[in-house]
Short mmCIF file of C-alpha atoms and ligand atoms in Angstrom, two decimals:
data_model
loop_
_atom_site.label_atom_id
_atom_site.label_comp_id
_atom_site.label_asym_id
_atom_site.label_seq_id
_atom_site.Cartn_x
_atom_site.Cartn_y
_atom_site.Cartn_z
CA MET A 632 -2.62 4.63 -15.45
CA SER A 633 -3.92 3.87 -18.84
CA SER A 634 -7.64 3.70 -19.52
CA ASN A 635 -10.11 5.11 -17.05
CA SER A 636 -11.67 1.72 -16.37
CA GLN A 637 -8.32 0.32 -15.46
CA LYS A 638 -7.43 3.25 -13.30
CA GLY A 639 -10.44 2.76 -11.15
CA SER A 640 -9.72 -0.85 -10.36
CA SER A 641 -6.04 -0.36 -10.00
CA GLU A 642 -6.06 2.36 -7.38
CA HIS A 643 -4.08 0.27 -4.94
CA SER A 644 -1.53 -0.68 -7.50
CA ASP A 645 -1.17 3.00 -8.41
CA ARG A 646 -0.41 3.66 -4.82
CA ARG A 647 2.06 0.84 -4.63
CA LYS A 648 3.74 2.13 -7.76
CA TYR A 649 4.03 5.50 -6.19
CA GLU A 650 5.63 3.97 -3.12
CA PHE A 651 8.01 1.98 -5.27
CA ARG A 652 8.91 5.06 -7.26
CA LYS A 653 9.75 6.97 -4.14
CA VAL A 654 11.96 4.21 -2.77
CA ILE A 655 13.77 3.97 -6.09
CA GLU A 656 14.34 7.71 -6.38
CA ASP A 657 15.77 7.58 -2.86
CA LEU A 658 18.06 4.66 -3.68
CA LYS A 659 19.28 6.37 -6.82
CA GLU A 660 20.38 9.40 -4.85
CA HIS A 661 22.91 7.35 -3.01
CA THR A 662 26.36 6.19 -4.01
CA GLY A 663 28.98 4.20 -2.17
CA SER A 664 32.58 5.30 -2.01
CA GLY A 665 33.64 1.92 -3.31
CA THR A 666 32.02 -1.03 -5.09
CA GLN A 667 29.97 -1.79 -2.03
CA LEU A 668 26.27 -1.36 -2.77
CA VAL A 669 24.54 -4.77 -3.13
CA SER A 670 21.35 -5.28 -5.14
CA ILE A 671 19.76 -8.76 -5.44
CA TYR A 672 16.81 -9.55 -7.64
CA VAL A 673 14.93 -12.72 -6.60
CA PRO A 674 12.42 -14.25 -8.97
CA PRO A 675 9.33 -15.96 -7.53
CA ASP A 676 10.50 -19.47 -8.30
CA GLN A 677 13.85 -19.15 -6.59
CA MET A 678 14.25 -20.99 -3.34
CA ILE A 679 15.26 -18.70 -0.47
CA SER A 680 17.86 -21.29 0.56
CA ASP A 681 19.57 -20.83 -2.81
CA VAL A 682 19.66 -17.10 -2.32
CA VAL A 683 21.15 -17.56 1.15
CA ALA A 684 23.79 -19.88 -0.29
CA HIS A 685 24.65 -17.34 -2.95
CA VAL A 686 24.93 -14.54 -0.38
CA THR A 687 27.13 -16.76 1.81
CA GLN A 688 29.44 -17.45 -1.07
CA GLU A 689 29.66 -13.74 -1.99
CA TYR A 690 30.52 -13.09 1.64
CA SER A 691 33.46 -15.37 1.61
CA GLU A 692 34.63 -14.06 -1.75
CA ALA A 693 34.44 -10.57 -0.43
CA SER A 694 37.29 -11.42 1.92
CA ASN A 695 39.58 -11.03 -1.14
CA ILE A 696 38.62 -7.31 -1.51
CA LYS A 697 41.85 -5.31 -0.97
CA SER A 698 40.43 -2.14 0.58
CA LYS A 699 39.61 -2.93 4.20
CA GLN A 700 36.80 -0.39 4.24
CA THR A 701 35.10 -1.70 1.10
CA ARG A 702 35.54 -5.30 2.31
CA THR A 703 33.90 -4.50 5.63
CA ASN A 704 31.10 -2.57 3.96
CA VAL A 705 30.33 -5.35 1.44
CA GLN A 706 30.33 -7.96 4.15
CA ASP A 707 28.09 -5.80 6.38
CA ALA A 708 25.68 -5.36 3.49
CA LEU A 709 25.64 -9.16 2.85
CA SER A 710 25.05 -9.88 6.55
CA SER A 711 22.21 -7.45 6.63
CA ILE A 712 20.64 -9.06 3.57
CA LYS A 713 21.06 -12.50 5.10
CA ALA A 714 19.33 -11.31 8.23
CA ARG A 715 16.40 -10.06 6.15
CA LEU A 716 16.17 -13.33 4.26
CA LYS A 717 15.49 -15.08 7.60
CA TYR A 718 12.00 -13.60 7.51
CA TYR A 719 11.14 -15.83 4.51
CA ASP A 720 10.38 -19.53 4.65
CA THR A 721 11.06 -21.46 1.47
CA ASN A 722 9.87 -19.13 -1.32
CA PRO A 723 9.90 -15.39 -2.00
CA PRO A 724 6.62 -13.47 -2.35
CA GLU A 725 4.36 -14.04 -5.34
CA ARG A 726 6.11 -11.68 -7.78
CA GLY A 727 9.52 -12.03 -6.19
CA MET A 728 11.51 -9.35 -4.44
CA VAL A 729 14.52 -7.08 -4.62
CA LEU A 730 17.00 -6.53 -1.75
CA PHE A 731 19.23 -3.50 -1.55
CA SER A 732 21.86 -3.02 1.07
CA GLY A 733 25.04 -1.00 1.49
CA ALA A 734 26.99 1.73 3.16
CA ILE A 735 26.09 4.99 1.44
CA ASP A 736 28.12 8.19 1.44
CA LYS A 737 26.79 10.81 3.84
CA GLY A 738 29.50 13.33 2.92
CA GLY A 739 32.58 14.22 5.01
CA GLY A 740 33.80 10.66 5.05
CA GLN A 741 30.70 9.50 6.89
CA THR A 742 28.64 6.49 5.76
CA ASP A 743 25.27 5.20 6.65
CA MET A 744 24.15 1.59 6.27
CA ILE A 745 20.78 1.18 4.62
CA THR A 746 18.81 -1.90 3.73
CA GLU A 747 15.59 -1.91 1.70
CA VAL A 748 13.46 -4.87 0.67
CA LEU A 749 10.89 -4.33 -2.08
CA GLU A 750 8.41 -7.22 -2.28
CA ASN A 751 6.06 -7.91 -5.17
CA PRO A 752 7.13 -5.34 -7.78
CA PRO A 753 4.56 -4.44 -10.44
CA ASP A 754 5.78 -7.23 -12.69
CA PRO A 755 7.35 -10.51 -11.59
CA ILE A 756 11.13 -10.56 -11.32
CA GLU A 757 12.30 -12.59 -14.35
CA SER A 758 15.69 -13.85 -13.27
CA PHE A 759 18.07 -13.93 -10.39
CA ARG A 760 20.61 -11.09 -10.35
CA TYR A 761 23.38 -10.32 -7.96
CA HIS A 762 24.89 -6.90 -8.43
CA CYS A 763 27.61 -5.15 -6.44
CA ASP A 764 28.61 -1.71 -7.54
CA SER A 765 29.04 1.85 -6.40
CA ALA A 766 25.35 2.48 -7.14
CA PHE A 767 22.28 0.36 -6.56
CA LEU A 768 20.85 -1.45 -9.58
CA THR A 769 17.38 0.08 -10.00
CA GLU A 770 16.88 0.03 -13.81
CA PRO A 771 14.89 -3.22 -13.93
CA LEU A 772 12.41 -1.76 -11.42
CA GLU A 773 12.25 1.53 -13.24
CA MET A 774 11.39 -0.31 -16.40
CA MET A 775 8.42 -1.88 -14.62
CA LEU A 776 7.25 1.45 -13.32
CA ALA A 777 7.45 2.95 -16.76
CA ASP A 778 5.19 0.08 -17.80
CA LYS A 779 1.82 1.55 -18.25
CA GLY A 780 -0.55 -0.31 -20.41
CA LEU A 781 -1.85 -3.55 -21.75
CA TYR A 782 -2.03 -3.81 -25.55
CA GLY A 783 -3.11 -6.52 -27.92
CA LEU A 784 -0.80 -7.22 -30.86
CA ILE A 785 -1.79 -8.90 -34.18
CA VAL A 786 0.52 -9.44 -37.16
CA LEU A 787 -0.70 -11.18 -40.22
CA ASP A 788 -0.25 -11.87 -43.86
CA ARG A 789 -2.05 -14.54 -45.96
CA ARG A 790 0.27 -17.23 -44.83
CA GLU A 791 0.85 -16.70 -41.16
CA ALA A 792 -0.36 -14.76 -38.17
CA ASN A 793 0.75 -14.18 -34.61
CA VAL A 794 -1.05 -12.64 -31.72
CA GLY A 795 0.28 -11.60 -28.37
CA TRP A 796 0.48 -9.00 -25.68
CA LEU A 797 2.45 -5.94 -25.02
CA LYS A 798 2.50 -5.61 -21.22
CA GLY A 799 4.31 -2.40 -20.40
CA LYS A 800 7.53 -2.80 -22.28
CA ARG A 801 7.34 -6.57 -22.58
CA VAL A 802 6.19 -8.34 -25.70
CA GLU A 803 4.58 -11.70 -25.02
CA PRO A 804 3.86 -13.86 -28.10
CA VAL A 805 0.91 -16.12 -27.34
CA LYS A 806 -0.61 -17.88 -30.38
CA SER A 807 0.10 -18.40 -34.05
CA ALA A 808 -1.67 -19.76 -37.05
CA SER A 809 -0.65 -20.60 -40.60
CA SER A 810 -2.86 -20.89 -43.60
CA LEU A 811 -3.44 -23.12 -46.51
CA VAL A 812 -4.18 -20.23 -48.81
CA PRO A 813 -2.82 -21.19 -52.18
CA GLY A 814 -0.37 -18.95 -53.97
CA LYS A 815 -1.41 -16.80 -56.88
CA GLN A 816 -0.21 -19.37 -59.47
CA ARG A 817 -2.97 -21.82 -60.24
CA LYS A 818 -2.21 -25.38 -61.20
CA GLY A 819 -2.92 -26.50 -64.70
CA GLY A 820 -6.40 -27.84 -65.37
CA GLN A 821 -8.18 -25.57 -62.87
CA SER A 822 -10.44 -22.92 -64.29
CA ALA A 823 -9.22 -19.42 -63.46
CA GLN A 824 -12.56 -18.44 -62.06
CA ARG A 825 -12.82 -21.42 -59.77
CA PHE A 826 -9.26 -20.96 -58.63
CA ALA A 827 -9.88 -17.34 -57.74
CA ARG A 828 -13.04 -18.22 -55.81
CA LEU A 829 -11.35 -20.92 -53.84
CA ARG A 830 -8.44 -18.68 -53.09
CA LEU A 831 -10.74 -15.89 -51.79
CA GLU A 832 -12.58 -18.46 -49.71
CA ALA A 833 -9.36 -19.65 -48.23
CA ILE A 834 -8.28 -16.13 -47.43
CA ASP A 835 -11.65 -15.39 -45.83
CA ASN A 836 -11.35 -18.55 -43.74
CA PHE A 837 -7.92 -17.65 -42.60
CA TYR A 838 -8.99 -14.13 -41.57
CA GLN A 839 -11.81 -15.74 -39.61
CA GLU A 840 -9.37 -18.03 -37.95
CA ILE A 841 -7.07 -15.17 -37.00
CA ALA A 842 -9.98 -13.20 -35.64
CA GLU A 843 -11.08 -16.18 -33.53
CA MET A 844 -7.58 -16.51 -32.19
CA ALA A 845 -7.48 -12.79 -31.35
CA ASP A 846 -10.98 -12.84 -29.81
CA ASP A 847 -10.17 -15.82 -27.60
CA LEU A 848 -7.18 -13.97 -26.24
CA PHE A 849 -8.41 -10.37 -26.09
CA VAL A 850 -12.16 -10.45 -25.51
CA PRO A 851 -11.90 -11.71 -21.88
CA LYS A 852 -9.52 -8.81 -21.19
CA ARG A 853 -11.33 -6.22 -23.30
CA HIS A 854 -12.03 -3.94 -20.32
CA GLU A 855 -8.37 -3.83 -19.40
CA ILE A 856 -6.93 -3.49 -22.86
CA ASP A 857 -5.72 0.01 -23.70
CA GLY A 858 -5.50 -0.63 -27.40
CA ILE A 859 -4.71 -3.02 -30.19
CA LEU A 860 -2.04 -2.71 -32.86
CA VAL A 861 -2.32 -4.51 -36.19
CA GLY A 862 0.64 -5.11 -38.44
CA GLY A 863 1.37 -6.78 -41.71
CA PRO A 864 1.87 -6.03 -45.36
CA SER A 865 -0.73 -4.19 -47.45
CA PRO A 866 -3.43 -4.98 -48.34
CA THR A 867 -3.73 -7.91 -45.94
CA LYS A 868 -3.99 -5.96 -42.71
CA ASP A 869 -6.41 -3.52 -44.40
CA GLU A 870 -8.66 -6.30 -45.69
CA PHE A 871 -8.62 -7.89 -42.24
CA LEU A 872 -9.61 -4.71 -40.50
CA ASP A 873 -12.06 -3.41 -43.13
CA GLY A 874 -13.74 -6.80 -43.26
CA ASP A 875 -14.80 -6.47 -39.60
CA TYR A 876 -13.56 -9.89 -38.73
CA LEU A 877 -12.63 -8.91 -35.17
CA HIS A 878 -15.14 -8.76 -32.34
CA HIS A 879 -16.67 -5.27 -32.55
CA GLU A 880 -15.43 -4.27 -29.10
CA LEU A 881 -11.93 -5.14 -30.15
CA GLN A 882 -12.37 -3.39 -33.48
CA ASP A 883 -13.06 -0.17 -31.50
CA LYS A 884 -9.79 -0.59 -29.64
CA VAL A 885 -7.53 -0.68 -32.72
CA LEU A 886 -5.10 2.21 -32.36
CA GLY A 887 -3.60 1.77 -35.82
CA LYS A 888 -2.27 -0.45 -38.52
CA PHE A 889 1.42 -0.63 -39.33
CA ASP A 890 3.63 -2.06 -42.07
CA VAL A 891 5.81 -4.80 -40.69
CA ALA A 892 8.06 -7.04 -42.72
CA TYR A 893 7.56 -10.26 -40.80
CA THR A 894 4.54 -11.97 -39.45
CA ASP A 895 6.29 -14.52 -37.23
CA GLU A 896 6.96 -13.75 -33.52
CA SER A 897 9.62 -11.21 -34.53
CA GLY A 898 6.90 -9.26 -36.30
CA LEU A 899 5.22 -8.60 -32.91
CA TYR A 900 8.39 -6.80 -31.79
CA ASP A 901 8.62 -4.97 -35.04
CA LEU A 902 4.98 -3.89 -34.63
CA VAL A 903 5.69 -2.40 -31.23
CA ASP A 904 8.59 -0.38 -32.71
CA LYS A 905 6.44 0.91 -35.52
CA GLY A 906 3.60 1.72 -33.20
CA GLN A 907 5.61 3.78 -30.69
CA GLN A 908 3.86 7.03 -31.39
CA ALA A 909 0.36 5.54 -31.23
CA LEU A 910 1.34 3.79 -27.95
CA ALA A 911 2.64 7.03 -26.44
CA ASP A 912 -0.59 8.86 -27.43
CA ALA A 913 -2.75 6.03 -26.00
CA GLU A 914 -0.88 6.03 -22.70
CA LEU A 915 -1.71 9.71 -22.25
CA THR A 916 -5.29 9.46 -23.39
CA ALA A 917 -6.88 8.96 -20.00
CA ASP A 918 -4.63 11.62 -18.43
CA LYS A 919 -5.58 14.06 -21.14
CA GLN A 920 -9.29 13.38 -20.64
CA ASP A 921 -8.92 14.02 -16.91
CA MET A 922 -7.17 17.34 -17.50
CA GLU A 923 -9.68 18.37 -20.16
CA GLU A 924 -12.48 17.77 -17.72
CA PHE A 925 -10.66 19.70 -15.00
CA PHE A 926 -10.05 22.76 -17.18
CA LYS A 927 -13.59 22.64 -18.44
CA GLU A 928 -14.88 22.77 -14.86
CA LEU A 929 -12.35 25.34 -13.89
CA HIS A 930 -13.30 27.79 -16.66
CA GLY A 931 -17.06 27.16 -17.04
CA GLY A 932 -18.30 24.69 -14.50
CA GLU A 933 -18.33 24.63 -10.77
CA ARG A 934 -16.74 21.27 -10.08
CA ALA A 935 -13.00 22.06 -9.97
CA THR A 936 -10.76 22.37 -6.92
CA TYR A 937 -6.98 22.69 -6.72
CA GLY A 938 -4.12 23.26 -4.36
CA PHE A 939 -3.38 21.24 -1.27
CA GLY A 940 -5.68 23.02 1.24
CA PRO A 941 -8.91 23.28 -0.76
CA THR A 942 -8.57 19.84 -2.32
CA ARG A 943 -7.93 18.32 1.06
CA GLU A 944 -10.95 20.02 2.57
CA ASN A 945 -13.12 18.82 -0.33
CA LEU A 946 -11.74 15.30 0.05
CA ILE A 947 -12.65 15.25 3.75
CA MET A 948 -16.14 16.35 2.93
CA GLY A 949 -16.39 13.44 0.48
CA SER A 950 -17.15 15.76 -2.37
CA VAL A 951 -14.21 14.86 -4.64
CA GLU A 952 -15.06 12.47 -7.43
CA THR A 953 -11.53 12.21 -8.89
CA LEU A 954 -8.33 13.27 -7.15
CA LEU A 955 -5.70 14.35 -9.70
CA LEU A 956 -2.12 14.11 -8.60
CA SER A 957 0.91 14.98 -10.68
CA GLU A 958 3.23 12.04 -11.13
CA ASP A 959 6.14 14.29 -10.48
CA LEU A 960 4.85 15.86 -7.27
CA ARG A 961 7.20 15.31 -4.35
CA ARG A 962 6.10 17.12 -1.25
CA ASP A 963 5.88 16.50 2.46
CA VAL A 964 3.03 17.95 4.44
CA VAL A 965 3.82 19.19 7.91
CA THR A 966 0.99 19.50 10.38
CA TYR A 967 1.48 21.83 13.33
CA GLU A 968 -0.85 21.93 16.27
CA CYS A 969 -0.52 24.58 18.88
CA PRO A 970 -1.49 24.25 22.57
CA GLU A 971 -4.80 26.00 21.71
CA GLU A 972 -5.44 23.27 19.19
CA HIS A 973 -5.20 25.50 16.12
CA THR A 974 -3.87 23.49 13.21
CA ASP A 975 -1.63 24.80 10.42
CA ARG A 976 -0.32 22.81 7.49
CA GLU A 977 2.36 23.52 5.01
CA LEU A 978 3.98 21.72 2.16
CA ILE A 979 7.75 21.44 2.04
CA ASP A 980 10.49 19.89 -0.07
CA PRO A 981 10.98 16.33 1.34
CA ARG A 982 14.78 16.95 1.39
CA HIS A 983 14.44 19.92 3.72
CA GLU A 984 14.40 20.01 7.45
CA THR A 985 11.08 20.71 9.15
CA PRO A 986 10.95 24.48 9.54
CA GLU A 987 10.36 26.48 12.70
CA HIS A 988 6.76 27.52 13.05
CA THR A 989 4.50 29.61 15.16
CA CYS A 990 0.72 29.30 15.17
CA GLU A 991 -0.85 31.61 12.58
CA GLU A 992 -3.70 32.49 14.90
CA CYS A 993 -2.13 32.86 18.35
CA GLY A 994 1.60 32.97 17.59
CA GLU A 995 2.46 30.08 19.91
CA PRO A 996 5.03 27.48 18.97
CA PRO A 997 3.50 24.09 18.07
CA GLU A 998 2.81 21.43 20.63
CA THR A 999 2.85 18.64 18.08
CA VAL A 1000 4.44 18.48 14.64
CA GLU A 1001 3.62 15.69 12.21
CA ARG A 1002 5.25 15.13 8.90
CA ASP A 1003 3.87 12.88 6.08
CA ASP A 1004 4.29 12.35 2.41
CA ALA A 1005 1.71 14.74 0.87
CA ILE A 1006 0.52 12.24 -1.77
CA GLU A 1007 0.10 9.42 0.73
CA HIS A 1008 -1.69 11.81 3.05
CA LEU A 1009 -4.20 12.80 0.36
CA MET A 1010 -4.57 9.23 -1.00
CA SER A 1011 -5.43 7.93 2.46
CA ILE A 1012 -8.27 10.40 2.77
CA ALA A 1013 -9.36 9.61 -0.79
CA GLU A 1014 -9.51 5.89 -0.03
CA GLN A 1015 -11.65 6.49 3.06
CA ARG A 1016 -14.07 8.62 1.09
CA GLY A 1017 -14.36 6.39 -1.96
CA THR A 1018 -12.56 8.93 -4.18
CA GLU A 1019 -10.59 7.66 -7.13
CA THR A 1020 -7.05 8.87 -7.46
CA HIS A 1021 -5.53 9.36 -10.92
CA PHE A 1022 -1.85 10.14 -11.33
CA ILE A 1023 -1.27 12.54 -14.22
CA SER A 1024 1.83 12.50 -16.37
CA THR A 1025 3.75 15.69 -17.01
CA ASP A 1026 4.46 14.57 -20.58
CA PHE A 1027 1.82 16.83 -22.11
CA GLU A 1028 1.01 20.55 -21.73
CA LYS A 1029 -1.99 20.41 -19.44
CA GLY A 1030 -0.39 17.65 -17.34
CA ASP A 1031 2.68 19.88 -16.93
CA GLN A 1032 0.40 22.78 -15.96
CA LEU A 1033 -1.12 20.62 -13.19
CA LEU A 1034 2.32 20.52 -11.61
CA THR A 1035 3.55 23.98 -12.33
CA ALA A 1036 0.40 26.10 -12.03
CA PHE A 1037 -1.75 24.10 -9.62
CA GLY A 1038 0.79 22.65 -7.21
CA GLY A 1039 0.39 19.20 -8.61
CA ILE A 1040 -2.86 18.68 -6.75
CA ALA A 1041 -6.38 19.11 -8.08
CA GLY A 1042 -9.80 17.48 -7.97
CA ILE A 1043 -12.93 17.07 -9.99
CA LEU A 1044 -15.88 17.35 -7.60
CA ARG A 1045 -19.01 15.26 -7.50
CA TYR A 1046 -21.09 18.43 -7.06
CA GLN A 1047 -20.54 22.14 -6.59
CA THR A 1048 -19.23 23.08 -3.11
CA GLY A 1049 -18.34 26.34 -1.48
CA VAL A 1050 -14.65 25.41 -0.89
ZN1 LIG B 1555 -2.74 28.68 18.05
#
């Protein structure tokens, strides 16, 4: 959900992220009465047999738990996880997986056993983690979902440079270079003029070398990159940027330059700290553009639609170019069909029971009642009709308005329609 170009190609991953977010929100709502909720993070390079061995050992250690109920619950959770692991051969999926299992409180002393397996999270699982607590461990997954963009990082002075990535919240140093630029003190016997010229040449060469290093890394990804941050002391970073050393398409992506004290790998982390505001603005840029376009069409143009019913109708006609869904929208859609085949739909809070209903046309009770997640319902239609879906953050005014004033659902149409 960063640049528009990325959004288009990552529609499926947006959907996956939405599905992940929902599962996580659900897991977070639950607690166990004791330390009995098990979370296991499995990185892609971990053998399944090792995971099974670990679970088996935890199972036998659980026999020391004093409370009989907690002991039983932990062992049940571990058995359930072990049963799930049987579905895998030798290795976990490509980006690893997370297993959650435990007896959750249902209130009134009742518990309910749940087991969830999330395969292939947005980023690879980095290390094995076994966690048993009164709540599920969801933070590492939440961090990944908060991950939005791909940014290029460059730190430099006249001696040293480092380039790398910021992928979501993760800094990845990639390449470094160091220079032979002589210090300001010339050696005896050299003419001052010649020394100055050689020094400038060496600086120029080093800037070119840094630019080549950055181009090699960033140019192949230039359509996915959401921005580039440049850090270093003054005037080095200014000279580097003003001298147009970088590939022109990268130059256009520079979000800002920042003073950082170090130009080794730690400088990359420092750069991300200093650039927080620019990064936050960049993350919202695409969302802001979408909402600007929506409001422009709403007030002057003819290509805006909003609300569940009209947007859905336009989607079905194939007239929606971009479906705009609020990231914070959580609604179920209930479809009622009466014996006369009249169809009514209403949106309800996912935590609520399906309400009683009588047909709005003939007053009959429904013959069939279907209940879906509203976002998944709309996204499925959008996918069939070649409509792009963009999730819109509520972290800016117009994004918040999408949720509060337009029910979290809107669309920009391909052309004017009557709906
Ligand atoms: Zn009816």
